[in-house]
Amino acid sequence: MIEPKEALRIILDEVKLQSVEKVNLMDSLGYVLAEDVFSDMDIPPFDNSAMDGFAIIASDTVGSLRESPKKLTVLGSLRAGDVSNVKVVSGSALKIMTGAPTPAGADAVVKKEDTFLNDNEVSVLSEIKKGENIRLAGEDMIKGEKVLSIGTCLKPQQIGLFASLGKSKVKVFKTPTVAIISTGDELVEIDESLKPGKIRNSNTYSLTAQVMLCGANPLSLGIARDNVADTKKKIELGLDNSDVLLTTGGVSMGDYDVVKDVLGDLGAELKFWKVAQKPGMPLAFWRLDDKLIFGLPGNPVSTMVCFEEYVRPAVLKMMGRKLIFRSEVNAVFEHDLKKKSGRVFFVRVNVRRKNGEFYVSLTGPQGSGILKSMSLADGIAVIPSDKTLIKTGDKVKVHLVNLPEDH
Ligand code: AMP
Ligand code: MG
C-alpha cells in the first residue's frame, strides 16, 4: 500500500507528452498549443482612430470650452478601411470613423460627442490632449513579441488572436484516446432490463463524461465479464485503440477479480496496487509500452474519485496542459468527523463562500457506492492520513471539482 502522493508521483512520472499535429484554426478550440507563438507584425498595423470624430492637432484646442469653442475647417471625411492623403494642418480637421488610419499631421481625435458641426466648420467643445483617442500601431502586439506560450489551452480569445495574426493553422498536442472497460458479471447496460442480482453499469457513463471534460476522446468498450477470456479480449482491444486504458472493478481480492492476472499475462508492468485512501483503496496502475493503464475500483464513487485525483492530472499532462490540478482552497469544515489513521479520506462536500472564507459541508453518506452524495458534491475535501478527528471549524484542503470553468 502506498500513499496517495506517492501514487500520483509515480503516475505523473510515467506520462509522455502526446505528439504534435497541425489543425485548422476553426478546429483548435479546446486543444493545447504545442508551440510558442510570436507576432510577425505590429497589431494594429497602423495608428488609427478609437472613436468616430475628427482628427485634429491637439494644440489647436487649447482653451476650448463649450461656451467658447475653437473652430476648425473640415477637410473631408475618412471611413474605416480607407486611407487619406490629406494632411491636417493647424486650423483644420478631418472627419474620421473608428478604425480609420489617422491622417498625416493629426495628433489626436476629438470624439463626435464633443463637437458641433456646422457645414464644413467643426466646433471643438473641450480641450483635447495630444494622443487622445488614437490607437498606436503595435499597442496590442509588437512584431517579434511572444504572444502565446506552449501549453495554453485554446479558448475563443486565443483563437481570435491567431485570426488577427492571419494564422489559419495551429500546432497542437494530439488528443489522447482513453478507452473505458467496465468489468463485472453483475452489470447490465442501461437500456437492458434488471434481473435479480444485477445492477446497471454506471461507471462507463460517469467515466466517459469525465474523460470528455478533460478534452480527451473517450472510447467506451462496454462490459467485460469476470473471466479471463472476455476481460483479455476487451483489454487487448482497448490497448490497440487508445493511449490510456481505464478498467473499473475486478482489482480487489474477490475470486473473480481477474484484471490484474490478465494484465500480468499481457506483459504490463504493475507500478503499484493499493493506495492508502478511502474511497479507492484497490487502485492499480500499470505501464505497457507507451500506454498507461489504470485499474479503477468498481464502486462508482471510488472510480470517479480516482479519476479526479489520478487519471485527470495524467491525461491533462499528456495533452500538454500547464495546469493539471483542480483549484485547491482551504475551507472551514462544518462537521465533526472521526476516522482511522493510515488512510487519506477524500470526502464529498458542498462548497460555500461567505465573507471571503470557504466553508464545506458533507453532501451525504460517504460509502463508496453512494453516487447521490457524489452527484451533489462540488468539492473533494482531503483529510490527511494521520488525522483521526476533524472538528467543526477545523480547516481542510478542498479540491474544487465542479466549477463550470476550471482552467
Ligand atoms: P469490484 O471492484 O469489481 O469488486 O466492484 C465493487 C463494487 O462496485 C461492486 O458492488 C460492483 O457491483 C460495483 N460496480 C462495479 N462495476 C460497476 C459499474 N460499472 N457500475 C456500477 N457499479 C459497479
Ligand atoms: Mg467486480
Short mmCIF file of C-alpha atoms in Angstrom, two decimals, residues 25 28-30 33 37 140-141 147-148 152-165 405 407:
data_model
loop_
_atom_site.label_atom_id
_atom_site.label_comp_id
_atom_site.label_asym_id
_atom_site.label_seq_id
_atom_site.Cartn_x
_atom_site.Cartn_y
_atom_site.Cartn_z
CA LEU A 25 -7.80 27.21 -36.57
CA SER A 28 -8.49 24.09 -32.49
CA LEU A 29 -10.89 25.04 -29.70
CA GLY A 30 -10.01 23.13 -26.52
CA LEU A 33 -0.95 24.78 -28.00
CA VAL A 37 3.58 31.89 -30.89
CA ASP A 140 -1.66 45.31 -28.95
CA MET A 141 1.26 43.22 -30.27
CA VAL A 147 2.10 36.40 -27.62
CA LEU A 148 1.11 32.84 -26.63
CA THR A 152 -2.06 27.20 -23.38
CA CYS A 153 -5.48 25.62 -23.70
CA LEU A 154 -7.09 27.31 -26.69
CA LYS A 155 -10.19 29.30 -25.88
CA PRO A 156 -12.10 31.79 -28.05
CA GLN A 157 -9.81 34.67 -27.11
CA GLN A 158 -6.67 32.84 -28.30
CA ILE A 159 -8.42 31.79 -31.49
CA GLY A 160 -9.28 35.44 -32.15
CA LEU A 161 -5.65 36.35 -31.58
CA PHE A 162 -4.50 33.75 -34.15
CA ALA A 163 -7.02 35.16 -36.61
CA SER A 164 -5.73 38.70 -36.12
CA LEU A 165 -2.23 37.41 -36.94
CA GLU A 405 -14.78 26.72 -15.77
CA HIS A 407 -8.58 26.15 -16.20
#
